[in-house]
CSV table of C-alpha atoms and ligand atoms in Angstrom, one decimal:
chain,number,residue,atom,x,y,z
A,589,MET,CA,2.3,-2.9,-38.3
A,590,THR,CA,-1.1,-4.9,-39.7
A,591,ASN,CA,-1.7,-9.2,-39.6
A,592,ASN,CA,-4.2,-10.7,-40.6
A,593,ASN,CA,-4.4,-12.9,-37.7
A,594,THR,CA,-7.4,-13.6,-36.2
A,595,PRO,CA,-8.5,-11.3,-32.8
A,596,ALA,CA,-7.9,-14.6,-30.7
A,597,GLU,CA,-4.6,-14.8,-32.9
A,598,ASP,CA,-3.6,-12.0,-31.9
A,599,LEU,CA,-4.8,-12.5,-28.4
A,600,GLU,CA,-2.9,-15.4,-27.9
A,601,LYS,CA,0.3,-13.2,-29.4
A,602,LEU,CA,-0.4,-10.6,-26.8
A,603,ARG,CA,-0.5,-13.2,-23.9
A,604,ILE,CA,2.8,-14.6,-24.7
A,605,LEU,CA,4.6,-11.1,-24.9
A,606,ASP,CA,3.5,-9.9,-21.3
A,607,ARG,CA,4.5,-13.3,-19.9
A,608,GLU,CA,7.6,-13.3,-20.6
A,609,ARG,CA,7.6,-9.5,-20.2
A,610,MET,CA,6.4,-10.5,-16.7
A,611,HIS,CA,9.2,-13.0,-16.5
A,612,LEU,CA,11.5,-10.6,-16.9
A,613,CYS,CA,9.9,-8.0,-14.3
A,614,ARG,CA,10.0,-11.0,-11.6
A,615,ALA,CA,13.2,-11.9,-12.3
A,616,ALA,CA,14.4,-8.2,-11.7
A,617,ALA,CA,12.2,-8.2,-8.6
A,618,LEU,CA,14.3,-10.8,-7.5
A,619,LEU,CA,17.3,-9.6,-7.9
A,620,GLN,CA,16.0,-6.8,-6.3
A,621,TRP,CA,14.7,-9.1,-2.6
A,622,ASP,CA,18.2,-10.5,-2.6
A,623,GLN,CA,19.4,-6.7,-2.7
A,624,GLU,CA,17.1,-5.1,-0.1
A,625,THR,CA,17.9,-9.3,2.2
A,626,TYR,CA,20.9,-11.4,1.5
A,627,LEU,CA,23.5,-9.7,-0.7
A,628,PRO,CA,26.5,-8.7,0.9
A,629,PRO,CA,27.6,-4.2,0.7
A,630,GLY,CA,30.7,-5.5,-2.4
A,631,GLY,CA,28.0,-6.5,-4.5
A,632,ALA,CA,25.6,-3.7,-4.3
A,633,GLU,CA,27.7,-1.5,-7.7
A,634,GLU,CA,27.2,-4.7,-10.3
A,635,ARG,CA,23.6,-5.5,-8.3
A,636,ALA,CA,22.3,-2.1,-9.8
A,637,GLU,CA,23.8,-2.4,-13.0
A,638,GLN,CA,22.3,-5.7,-13.4
A,639,LEU,CA,18.8,-4.5,-12.3
A,640,ALA,CA,19.6,-1.5,-14.8
A,641,VAL,CA,20.5,-4.0,-17.9
A,642,LEU,CA,17.2,-6.3,-16.9
A,643,GLU,CA,14.9,-3.5,-16.5
A,644,GLY,CA,15.6,-2.0,-19.8
A,645,VAL,CA,15.3,-6.0,-21.2
A,646,ALA,CA,11.4,-5.7,-19.8
A,647,HIS,CA,10.9,-2.5,-21.0
A,648,ASP,CA,12.0,-2.3,-24.6
A,649,LYS,CA,10.3,-5.6,-24.7
A,650,PHE,CA,6.9,-4.2,-23.4
A,651,THR,CA,7.6,-0.4,-25.4
A,652,SER,CA,8.3,-2.2,-28.8
A,653,PRO,CA,5.8,-1.7,-32.4
A,654,GLU,CA,4.6,-5.2,-32.0
A,655,PHE,CA,3.3,-5.1,-28.8
A,656,GLY,CA,2.1,-1.7,-29.5
A,657,GLY,CA,0.5,-2.8,-33.2
A,658,LEU,CA,-1.6,-5.8,-31.1
A,659,LEU,CA,-3.2,-4.0,-28.4
A,660,ASP,CA,-3.9,-0.7,-31.4
A,661,LYS,CA,-5.3,-3.4,-33.0
A,662,LEU,CA,-7.3,-5.3,-30.5
A,663,GLY,CA,-8.2,-1.9,-29.2
A,664,GLU,CA,-10.5,-1.9,-32.5
A,665,VAL,CA,-12.2,-5.2,-31.1
A,666,LYS,CA,-16.0,-4.8,-30.9
A,667,ASP,CA,-17.3,-8.4,-30.1
A,668,ALA,CA,-18.4,-8.5,-26.6
A,669,GLY,CA,-18.4,-11.4,-26.5
A,670,PHE,CA,-14.8,-11.9,-27.5
A,671,LEU,CA,-14.3,-9.1,-24.6
A,672,GLN,CA,-16.0,-10.3,-21.7
A,673,SER,CA,-13.5,-13.7,-21.6
A,674,ALA,CA,-10.9,-16.0,-23.5
A,675,PRO,CA,-11.7,-19.4,-23.9
A,676,ASP,CA,-10.2,-20.3,-20.9
A,677,GLY,CA,-11.6,-17.8,-18.3
A,678,PHE,CA,-9.0,-15.1,-19.2
A,679,PRO,CA,-10.8,-11.3,-18.8
A,680,VAL,CA,-9.9,-10.1,-22.2
A,681,SER,CA,-11.6,-6.3,-22.2
A,682,GLY,CA,-9.7,-5.4,-18.1
A,683,PHE,CA,-6.3,-7.4,-19.3
A,684,LEU,CA,-6.9,-4.3,-22.7
A,685,ARG,CA,-7.1,-1.9,-20.4
A,686,ALA,CA,-4.9,-2.9,-17.7
A,687,LEU,CA,-2.0,-3.4,-20.3
A,688,LYS,CA,-3.1,-0.4,-22.3
A,689,HIS,CA,-3.1,1.6,-19.5
A,690,ASP,CA,0.7,1.0,-18.9
A,691,TYR,CA,2.0,0.9,-22.1
A,692,ASP,CA,1.0,4.5,-22.7
A,693,LYS,CA,2.7,5.6,-19.6
A,694,ALA,CA,5.7,3.9,-20.5
A,695,VAL,CA,6.0,5.3,-24.3
A,696,LYS,CA,4.8,8.3,-24.1
A,697,LEU,CA,7.6,9.2,-21.8
A,698,PRO,CA,10.9,10.7,-23.9
A,699,GLY,CA,13.7,8.9,-23.3
A,700,GLY,CA,15.9,11.5,-23.0
A,701,PHE,CA,13.3,13.1,-21.1
A,702,VAL,CA,12.9,9.5,-18.5
A,703,ARG,CA,17.3,9.9,-18.0
A,704,GLU,CA,16.8,13.3,-16.8
A,705,CYS,CA,13.9,12.2,-14.8
A,706,ALA,CA,16.4,9.3,-13.4
A,707,ARG,CA,19.6,11.6,-12.9
A,708,ALA,CA,17.9,14.1,-11.4
A,709,GLU,CA,15.8,12.0,-9.0
A,710,GLY,CA,19.5,10.2,-7.5
A,711,LEU,CA,20.8,13.8,-6.9
A,712,SER,CA,16.8,14.9,-4.9
A,713,GLN,CA,17.0,11.9,-3.2
A,714,ALA,CA,20.7,12.0,-1.7
A,715,ALA,CA,20.3,15.6,-0.9
A,716,TRP,CA,17.2,14.8,1.3
A,717,VAL,CA,18.9,12.7,2.7
A,718,ALA,CA,21.7,15.5,3.7
A,719,ALA,CA,18.8,18.1,4.3
A,720,ARG,CA,17.3,16.0,6.4
A,721,LYS,CA,19.8,14.7,8.6
A,722,GLN,CA,21.3,18.3,8.9
A,723,ASN,CA,17.7,19.9,9.3
A,724,ASP,CA,17.9,22.2,6.6
A,725,PHE,CA,15.0,22.2,4.1
A,726,ALA,CA,16.6,25.4,2.4
A,727,ALA,CA,19.2,22.5,1.0
A,728,PHE,CA,16.2,20.2,0.0
A,729,ALA,CA,13.1,23.5,-1.5
A,730,PRO,CA,15.6,23.3,-5.7
A,731,HIS,CA,15.3,20.1,-5.7
A,732,LEU,CA,12.0,19.7,-4.6
A,733,GLU,CA,10.6,22.5,-6.9
A,734,LYS,CA,12.0,20.0,-10.2
A,735,MET,CA,10.7,17.3,-8.5
A,736,ILE,CA,7.7,19.4,-9.1
A,737,GLY,CA,8.3,20.3,-12.2
A,738,PHE,CA,9.1,16.8,-13.9
A,739,ALA,CA,6.5,15.3,-12.1
A,740,LYS,CA,4.4,18.2,-13.6
A,741,GLN,CA,6.1,17.3,-17.3
A,742,LYS,CA,5.2,13.9,-17.0
A,743,ALA,CA,1.5,14.2,-16.7
A,744,GLY,CA,1.9,16.5,-19.5
A,745,TYR,CA,3.2,13.7,-22.0
A,746,TRP,CA,0.6,11.5,-20.3
A,747,GLY,CA,-1.6,13.8,-22.3
A,748,TRP,CA,-3.1,15.8,-19.4
A,749,GLU,CA,-4.7,19.3,-19.5
A,750,LYS,CA,-2.6,21.7,-17.5
A,751,GLU,CA,-5.6,22.4,-14.5
A,752,ARG,CA,-5.7,18.9,-14.1
A,753,LEU,CA,-2.1,17.5,-14.0
A,754,TYR,CA,-2.1,16.1,-10.2
A,755,ASP,CA,-5.4,14.2,-11.2
A,756,GLY,CA,-2.9,12.6,-13.5
A,757,LEU,CA,-0.1,12.1,-11.0
A,758,LEU,CA,-3.3,10.6,-8.9
A,759,ASP,CA,-4.0,8.4,-11.9
A,760,SER,CA,-1.3,6.4,-11.5
A,761,PHE,CA,-1.1,5.2,-7.7
A,762,GLU,CA,-5.1,4.6,-8.3
A,763,PRO,CA,-6.4,4.8,-11.3
A,764,SER,CA,-10.6,5.9,-11.4
A,765,TYR,CA,-9.8,8.6,-8.2
A,766,GLY,CA,-9.0,12.3,-9.0
A,767,VAL,CA,-8.7,15.6,-6.7
A,768,LYS,CA,-12.4,15.6,-6.8
A,769,GLU,CA,-13.2,12.3,-5.5
A,770,ILE,CA,-10.5,12.4,-3.0
A,771,ALA,CA,-11.4,15.0,-1.5
A,772,ALA,CA,-15.5,14.4,-1.2
A,773,VAL,CA,-14.2,11.6,0.9
A,774,PHE,CA,-11.1,13.3,2.7
A,775,ASN,CA,-13.2,16.3,3.7
A,776,PRO,CA,-16.2,14.4,6.1
A,777,LEU,CA,-12.9,12.3,7.3
A,778,ARG,CA,-10.7,14.6,8.1
A,779,ASP,CA,-13.9,16.0,10.7
A,780,ARG,CA,-14.9,13.1,12.0
A,781,LEU,CA,-11.3,12.2,12.9
A,782,GLN,CA,-10.4,15.6,13.7
A,783,LEU,CA,-13.2,15.7,16.5
A,784,MET,CA,-12.8,12.0,17.8
A,785,LEU,CA,-9.2,13.0,18.0
A,786,LYS,CA,-9.7,15.7,20.2
A,787,LYS,CA,-11.8,14.0,22.2
A,788,ILE,CA,-9.6,11.6,23.3
A,789,THR,CA,-6.7,13.7,23.9
A,790,ALA,CA,-9.2,15.7,26.2
A,791,LYS,CA,-9.3,12.8,28.4
A,792,GLN,CA,-6.2,11.2,28.2
A,793,ALA,CA,-2.8,12.3,27.2
A,794,GLY,CA,1.3,10.7,26.9
A,795,SER,CA,1.5,7.4,25.5
A,796,LEU,CA,2.4,4.1,27.1
A,797,ALA,CA,5.4,1.8,26.7
A,798,TRP,CA,6.9,-1.7,26.2
A,799,LYS,CA,8.7,-2.5,29.6
A,800,GLY,CA,12.1,-5.0,28.6
A,801,ASN,CA,14.1,-6.3,26.3
A,802,TYR,CA,12.4,-8.6,23.8
A,803,SER,CA,14.8,-11.3,22.5
A,804,ILE,CA,14.6,-11.1,18.9
A,805,ALA,CA,14.8,-15.5,18.2
A,806,LYS,CA,11.8,-14.9,20.8
A,807,GLN,CA,10.2,-12.5,18.6
A,808,GLU,CA,10.9,-14.2,15.0
A,809,SER,CA,9.6,-17.7,16.7
A,810,PHE,CA,6.2,-15.9,17.9
A,811,CYS,CA,5.8,-13.9,14.4
A,812,ARG,CA,6.0,-17.8,12.2
A,813,GLU,CA,4.0,-18.6,14.6
A,814,MET,CA,1.2,-16.5,14.0
A,815,MET,CA,1.9,-16.0,10.2
A,816,ALA,CA,1.4,-19.6,9.2
A,817,GLY,CA,-1.9,-19.5,12.1
A,818,ILE,CA,-3.6,-17.5,9.8
A,819,GLY,CA,-2.5,-18.3,6.7
A,820,PHE,CA,0.5,-18.3,5.5
A,821,ASP,CA,1.5,-21.1,3.6
A,822,PHE,CA,5.5,-21.1,4.0
A,823,GLY,CA,5.4,-23.6,1.3
A,824,ARG,CA,4.3,-21.1,-1.3
A,825,GLY,CA,6.5,-17.4,0.8
A,826,ARG,CA,9.4,-16.8,3.1
A,827,LEU,CA,10.5,-14.5,5.3
A,828,ASP,CA,13.1,-12.7,6.2
A,829,ILE,CA,15.1,-9.5,7.5
A,830,SER,CA,15.2,-6.4,5.9
A,831,ALA,CA,15.4,-2.6,6.9
A,832,HIS,CA,12.0,-1.8,5.4
A,833,PRO,CA,9.3,-4.5,5.6
A,834,PHE,CA,8.0,-5.2,2.8
A,835,THR,CA,6.0,-8.2,0.3
A,836,THR,CA,6.9,-8.9,-3.5
A,837,THR,CA,5.9,-11.5,-5.8
A,838,LEU,CA,8.7,-13.2,-7.4
A,839,GLY,CA,6.0,-16.2,-8.8
A,840,PHE,CA,2.2,-17.3,-8.4
A,841,ASN,CA,3.6,-19.6,-5.9
A,842,ASP,CA,6.7,-17.3,-4.1
A,843,VAL,CA,5.4,-14.8,-1.9
A,844,ARG,CA,8.1,-13.2,-0.3
A,845,VAL,CA,7.8,-11.1,3.1
A,846,THR,CA,10.6,-9.2,5.5
A,847,THR,CA,10.6,-7.3,9.0
A,848,ARG,CA,12.8,-6.3,11.0
A,849,TYR,CA,12.7,-6.5,14.9
A,850,ALA,CA,13.0,-4.3,17.8
A,851,PRO,CA,14.0,-6.2,21.4
A,852,ALA,CA,12.6,-2.9,22.8
A,853,ASP,CA,9.0,-3.1,21.4
A,854,PRO,CA,7.4,-6.6,21.0
A,855,LEU,CA,4.9,-6.2,18.9
A,856,SER,CA,6.4,-3.6,15.9
A,857,ALA,CA,7.8,-6.8,14.2
A,858,LEU,CA,4.8,-8.5,14.8
A,859,PHE,CA,2.6,-6.3,13.5
A,860,SER,CA,4.3,-5.4,10.5
A,861,VAL,CA,4.7,-9.4,9.2
A,862,ILE,CA,0.9,-9.4,9.5
A,863,HIS,CA,0.3,-6.1,7.3
A,864,GLU,CA,2.6,-7.8,5.4
A,865,CYS,CA,0.7,-11.1,5.3
A,866,GLY,CA,-2.6,-8.7,4.1
A,867,HIS,CA,-0.8,-7.7,0.8
A,868,ALA,CA,0.6,-11.3,0.7
A,869,PHE,CA,-2.4,-13.5,1.1
A,870,TYR,CA,-3.9,-11.3,-2.0
A,871,GLU,CA,-1.2,-11.8,-4.4
A,872,LEU,CA,-1.7,-15.9,-2.8
A,873,SER,CA,-5.1,-16.0,-3.5
A,874,LEU,CA,-5.5,-15.1,-7.6
A,875,ASP,CA,-7.2,-16.7,-10.1
A,876,SER,CA,-4.9,-19.8,-12.0
A,877,VAL,CA,-6.0,-18.0,-15.1
A,878,LEU,CA,-4.2,-14.9,-14.5
A,879,ARG,CA,-1.5,-16.7,-13.5
A,880,TYR,CA,2.0,-15.4,-15.4
A,881,SER,CA,-0.2,-12.4,-16.8
A,882,SER,CA,-0.4,-8.2,-16.6
A,883,LEU,CA,-3.2,-9.3,-14.1
A,884,ALA,CA,-1.8,-11.3,-11.7
A,885,GLU,CA,-1.5,-8.2,-8.9
A,886,GLY,CA,-3.3,-6.3,-6.7
A,887,ALA,CA,-6.3,-3.9,-8.4
A,888,SER,CA,-4.6,-0.9,-7.4
A,889,MET,CA,-2.2,0.4,-4.7
A,890,GLY,CA,-4.8,1.9,-1.9
A,891,ILE,CA,-6.7,-1.8,-2.6
A,892,HIS,CA,-3.7,-3.6,-2.0
A,893,GLU,CA,-3.8,-1.5,1.8
A,894,SER,CA,-6.9,-2.0,2.2
A,895,GLN,CA,-6.2,-6.0,2.7
A,896,SER,CA,-3.3,-4.9,4.5
A,897,ARG,CA,-5.2,-2.8,6.8
A,898,LEU,CA,-7.8,-5.1,7.3
A,899,TRP,CA,-5.4,-7.6,8.6
A,900,GLU,CA,-3.3,-5.1,10.4
A,901,ASN,CA,-5.4,-2.8,11.9
A,902,VAL,CA,-8.9,-4.1,11.9
A,903,ILE,CA,-8.4,-8.3,12.6
A,904,GLY,CA,-5.2,-7.6,14.1
A,905,ARG,CA,-5.8,-5.1,16.8
A,906,SER,CA,-8.9,-6.3,17.6
A,907,ARG,CA,-9.7,-8.2,21.2
A,908,PRO,CA,-11.8,-11.3,20.0
A,909,PHE,CA,-8.2,-11.5,17.9
A,910,TRP,CA,-5.7,-11.9,20.4
A,911,GLU,CA,-8.0,-13.3,23.0
A,912,PRO,CA,-6.3,-17.2,21.9
A,913,TRP,CA,-3.1,-15.7,21.1
A,914,PHE,CA,-2.5,-13.6,23.9
A,915,PRO,CA,-1.4,-16.8,26.3
A,916,ARG,CA,1.0,-17.5,23.2
A,917,LEU,CA,2.4,-14.6,23.0
A,918,GLN,CA,2.9,-14.0,27.5
A,919,GLU,CA,3.9,-18.2,27.1
A,920,HIS,CA,6.8,-16.7,25.3
A,921,PHE,CA,8.0,-13.9,26.7
A,922,PRO,CA,7.0,-15.0,30.6
A,923,LYS,CA,9.4,-12.7,32.3
A,924,GLU,CA,8.3,-9.5,30.5
A,925,LEU,CA,4.6,-10.0,29.5
A,926,GLY,CA,3.4,-12.9,32.4
A,927,GLU,CA,1.7,-11.1,34.6
A,928,THR,CA,0.3,-8.3,32.3
A,929,CYS,CA,-3.5,-8.4,32.4
A,930,PHE,CA,-5.0,-8.3,29.0
A,931,ASP,CA,-7.5,-5.7,29.5
A,932,VAL,CA,-3.6,-3.4,30.3
A,933,PHE,CA,-2.1,-5.8,26.4
A,934,TYR,CA,-5.4,-4.5,24.5
A,935,ARG,CA,-5.3,-0.6,25.6
A,936,GLN,CA,-1.8,-0.6,25.0
A,937,LEU,CA,-2.7,-2.5,21.6
A,938,ASN,CA,-4.4,0.6,20.0
A,939,ASN,CA,-3.5,3.3,22.1
A,940,VAL,CA,-4.3,6.8,20.3
A,941,SER,CA,-1.0,9.2,20.7
A,942,PRO,CA,-0.8,12.1,17.7
A,943,GLY,CA,3.0,12.2,17.5
A,944,PRO,CA,3.9,14.4,14.2
A,945,ILE,CA,6.0,10.8,12.1
A,946,ARG,CA,3.5,9.1,9.5
A,947,VAL,CA,5.3,6.1,10.1
A,948,GLU,CA,4.6,5.7,14.0
A,949,ALA,CA,0.9,6.9,14.0
A,950,ASP,CA,-2.0,4.5,15.6
A,951,GLU,CA,-4.8,3.8,13.4
A,952,LEU,CA,-6.9,6.8,14.3
A,953,SER,CA,-3.7,9.1,13.5
A,954,TYR,CA,-2.5,8.2,10.4
A,955,SER,CA,-5.1,8.8,8.1
A,956,LEU,CA,-4.4,12.9,9.1
A,957,HIS,CA,-1.1,12.4,8.7
A,958,ILE,CA,-2.2,11.0,4.4
A,959,ILE,CA,-5.1,14.1,4.3
A,960,LEU,CA,-2.4,16.8,5.1
A,961,ARG,CA,-0.2,15.3,2.8
A,962,PHE,CA,-3.1,15.3,0.3
A,963,GLU,CA,-4.0,18.7,0.7
A,964,LEU,CA,-0.2,20.2,0.7
A,965,GLU,CA,0.5,17.8,-2.4
A,966,LYS,CA,-3.2,19.8,-4.0
A,967,LYS,CA,-1.5,23.2,-3.7
A,968,LEU,CA,1.3,22.4,-4.7
A,969,PHE,CA,0.6,21.7,-8.3
A,970,SER,CA,-2.4,24.4,-8.0
A,971,GLY,CA,0.3,27.2,-8.0
A,972,GLU,CA,-1.4,28.4,-4.7
A,973,LEU,CA,1.9,27.1,-2.6
A,974,SER,CA,4.8,27.8,-2.9
A,975,VAL,CA,7.8,25.4,-1.9
A,976,ASN,CA,9.3,27.9,-0.3
A,977,ASP,CA,5.2,28.4,1.9
A,978,LEU,CA,5.4,24.4,2.1
A,979,PRO,CA,7.2,24.2,5.5
A,980,ALA,CA,5.0,26.8,7.6
A,981,ALA,CA,2.4,25.2,5.6
A,982,TRP,CA,3.0,21.3,6.9
A,983,ASN,CA,3.9,22.8,10.6
A,984,ALA,CA,-0.6,24.8,10.8
A,985,ALA,CA,-1.7,21.7,9.8
A,986,MET,CA,0.2,19.8,11.4
A,987,LYS,CA,-1.3,21.2,14.6
A,988,GLU,CA,-4.9,21.7,13.5
A,989,TYR,CA,-5.3,18.5,12.7
A,990,LEU,CA,-3.3,16.9,15.3
A,991,GLY,CA,-2.6,19.6,18.2
A,992,VAL,CA,0.8,18.4,17.4
A,993,GLU,CA,4.1,20.5,17.2
A,994,CYS,CA,6.8,19.7,14.9
A,995,ALA,CA,10.0,20.0,16.5
A,996,ASN,CA,12.1,21.3,13.2
A,997,ASP,CA,11.3,20.5,9.8
A,998,ALA,CA,13.3,16.6,9.3
A,999,GLU,CA,10.6,15.3,12.1
A,1000,GLY,CA,7.9,17.9,9.6
A,1001,VAL,CA,8.0,18.3,6.7
A,1002,LEU,CA,11.3,16.5,5.5
A,1003,GLN,CA,10.4,12.8,7.3
A,1004,ASP,CA,9.0,11.3,3.9
A,1005,VAL,CA,11.5,9.9,1.2
A,1006,HIS,CA,8.2,10.0,-1.6
A,1007,TRP,CA,9.0,13.2,-2.6
A,1008,SER,CA,12.2,13.6,-3.3
A,1009,MET,CA,11.6,10.8,-5.8
A,1010,GLY,CA,9.0,12.5,-7.2
A,1011,ALA,CA,6.3,10.6,-5.7
A,1012,PHE,CA,3.3,12.7,-5.9
A,1013,GLY,CA,0.0,11.0,-5.7
A,1014,TYR,CA,0.8,8.3,-3.9
A,1015,PHE,CA,0.0,9.4,-0.3
A,1016,PRO,CA,-4.1,9.0,-0.6
A,1017,SER,CA,-3.5,5.4,-1.5
A,1018,TYR,CA,-2.5,4.6,2.2
A,1019,ALA,CA,-5.8,6.0,3.3
A,1020,LEU,CA,-8.1,4.9,1.0
A,1021,GLY,CA,-6.8,1.7,1.6
A,1022,ASN,CA,-8.5,2.1,5.4
A,1023,LEU,CA,-11.6,3.0,3.7
A,1024,TYR,CA,-11.8,0.6,1.0
A,1025,GLY,CA,-10.7,-2.3,3.7
A,1026,LEU,CA,-13.7,-1.6,6.1
A,1027,GLN,CA,-16.3,-1.2,3.3
A,1028,PHE,CA,-15.0,-4.5,2.0
A,1029,TRP,CA,-15.2,-5.8,6.1
A,1030,GLY,CA,-19.1,-4.2,6.6
A,1031,LYS,CA,-20.4,-6.7,3.2
A,1032,LEU,CA,-18.3,-9.8,4.8
A,1033,LYS,CA,-20.0,-9.3,8.2
A,1034,GLU,CA,-23.0,-8.5,6.2
A,1035,ASP,CA,-22.6,-12.1,4.5
A,1036,CYS,CA,-20.9,-14.2,6.6
A,1037,GLY,CA,-21.9,-12.6,10.0
A,1038,ASN,CA,-19.9,-11.2,12.7
A,1039,MET,CA,-16.1,-12.8,13.0
A,1040,ASP,CA,-15.9,-12.3,17.0
A,1041,GLU,CA,-16.2,-15.8,17.3
A,1042,ALA,CA,-14.4,-17.2,14.9
A,1043,LEU,CA,-11.3,-14.9,15.6
A,1044,GLU,CA,-12.1,-16.5,19.4
A,1045,LYS,CA,-11.6,-19.8,17.7
A,1046,LYS,CA,-8.6,-18.9,15.1
A,1047,GLU,CA,-11.0,-19.7,13.0
A,1048,TYR,CA,-9.5,-17.5,9.6
A,1049,GLY,CA,-11.1,-19.9,7.1
A,1050,ALA,CA,-14.7,-17.9,6.3
A,1051,ILE,CA,-12.3,-14.7,5.4
A,1052,HIS,CA,-10.5,-16.3,3.7
A,1053,ALA,CA,-13.1,-17.7,1.2
A,1054,TRP,CA,-15.0,-14.2,1.3
A,1055,LEU,CA,-11.7,-12.3,0.4
A,1056,LYS,CA,-10.5,-14.9,-1.9
A,1057,GLU,CA,-14.3,-14.8,-3.9
A,1058,ASN,CA,-14.9,-11.1,-3.7
A,1059,ILE,CA,-11.7,-9.1,-4.2
A,1060,HIS,CA,-8.0,-11.3,-4.4
A,1061,ARG,CA,-9.0,-13.8,-7.6
A,1062,LYS,CA,-9.8,-11.0,-9.8
A,1063,GLY,CA,-6.8,-9.7,-9.9
A,1064,ARG,CA,-6.4,-6.6,-11.4
A,1065,SER,CA,-9.1,-6.8,-14.1
A,1066,ALA,CA,-11.4,-4.3,-12.6
A,1067,LEU,CA,-10.7,-1.1,-11.7
A,1068,PRO,CA,-10.5,0.4,-7.8
A,1069,ALA,CA,-14.0,2.6,-8.0
A,1070,GLU,CA,-15.7,-1.2,-10.7
A,1071,LEU,CA,-14.9,-3.5,-7.9
A,1072,ILE,CA,-16.0,-1.4,-4.7
A,1073,LYS,CA,-19.1,-0.5,-6.3
A,1074,GLU,CA,-19.7,-4.1,-7.8
A,1075,VAL,CA,-18.3,-6.0,-3.9
A,1076,THR,CA,-20.2,-3.6,-1.6
A,1077,GLY,CA,-22.7,-2.3,-4.0
A,1078,ARG,CA,-22.0,0.7,-3.3
A,1079,PRO,CA,-19.4,3.8,-4.2
A,1080,LEU,CA,-16.4,4.7,-2.1
A,1081,SER,CA,-17.7,6.8,0.9
A,1082,ALA,CA,-15.7,7.4,4.2
A,1083,ASP,CA,-18.6,6.1,6.4
A,1084,ASP,CA,-18.1,3.3,7.0
A,1085,PHE,CA,-14.2,3.2,8.6
A,1086,SER,CA,-14.9,6.7,10.6
A,1087,ASP,CA,-18.0,4.8,12.1
A,1088,TYR,CA,-15.7,2.4,12.9
A,1089,ILE,CA,-13.3,4.6,14.1
A,1090,GLU,CA,-15.6,6.0,16.8
A,1091,HIS,CA,-17.4,3.3,17.7
A,1092,LYS,CA,-14.1,1.4,18.7
A,1093,TYR,CA,-12.4,3.9,19.9
A,1094,THR,CA,-15.8,5.6,22.1
A,1095,GLU,CA,-15.9,2.4,23.9
A,1096,LEU,CA,-11.9,2.3,24.8
A,1097,TYR,CA,-11.7,5.7,26.6
A,1098,GLY,CA,-15.0,5.3,27.3
A,1099,LEU,CA,-15.7,9.0,26.0
B,1128,ZN,ZN1,1.1,-1.7,3.1
């Protein structure tokens, strides 16, 4: 499709189409949020249909010839001034790159293939739920085989060569990183974490446990107090309850967080809330020029995770952070925690206790769970490992990396939902988040000074300002590899995170 418009006119048209599509996506996100929080069970069936229709409309709009024509035409513009930014400061080249990335992913898959995948995914997820319940990997294996086949086909349609199909899948979650780049940071990380873990478990085994029954109403009130205290604006967001904690963006001034409460554990909900706040701060600090556009989201999954993990672990599990908050927690739970001394509490927040389950892992073990999955995925896609041999390979890696014996496949290879949905290449983002996070944090401290004193005074302004200026406001206009280099002056490395872990736990465990 051709027209005689100027590039500026084409860009304006494209931005309008993108804006309409984003509105549709946000509306679908609202239906989804409601489905996870307040929808009565009876409404589920109709809701699924409403969502399918709305998502279909958004997809059709995005893949229309008009959209593609404008993208092609603008893709040929070489004028550097035009590409740098629009008169309102909108980053044009980042916008065109992000749209092209999404557009190619959406149009290159044949409709029949997409429908076939969706059907198989539904069956595979149902089979996974049953197999996990019955601890029966063999019943799930044919579905997993199929999911791997579809994932390979998908990467092939996207244009990846046969030898690099797994790179293609990684790229859809963490653009600009492939197997080679990820292995280059994961390998040294694995070695250093394994060594630390061995030292700690030799020194002290077992986990500490909370005692008591912690009122959910009081937990919620403390969560809200802390959210507001660390800077969450309830005028632009909400906290609700769902089965799995998440954050969703419904608009520039509407970012919603959810959590779940466990009466036996006062901190499970709280740390999930701090984690989700890290995601929410990102979404709430975007530059207003990105509003309504496809750039109004994080640079990548991994960069998003860097923000949530920074708040949850680096800040949220630090001694200076808790010094002023612990007395407030004690006031909420005088009977349960009134007599607990701060050092015991702090030690418990950072207890290292390797176990088989990823989502329950401590800060140190967590990345090893991810590296294990990355290495198995890599082998599954290169053909080095067959699906039938997967459980044995899983158990051997668990033993080697974490010193953990899996009692069965349900708490081993069957524990995560991701593979049953065909989400291969997704896991690395979680651990990359830890690495980005510490590299950003190092630079933040270089620029603003040590944050301990500010944290002891509950002053978070300097942290928010730095994160906003250097990361948040840019949204998705830069690729993750560009962003980390631009902000810290160095490419991604595992050093900052490994140093942090070694320093923190050497002190904590007196190694
Ligand atoms: Zn997260």
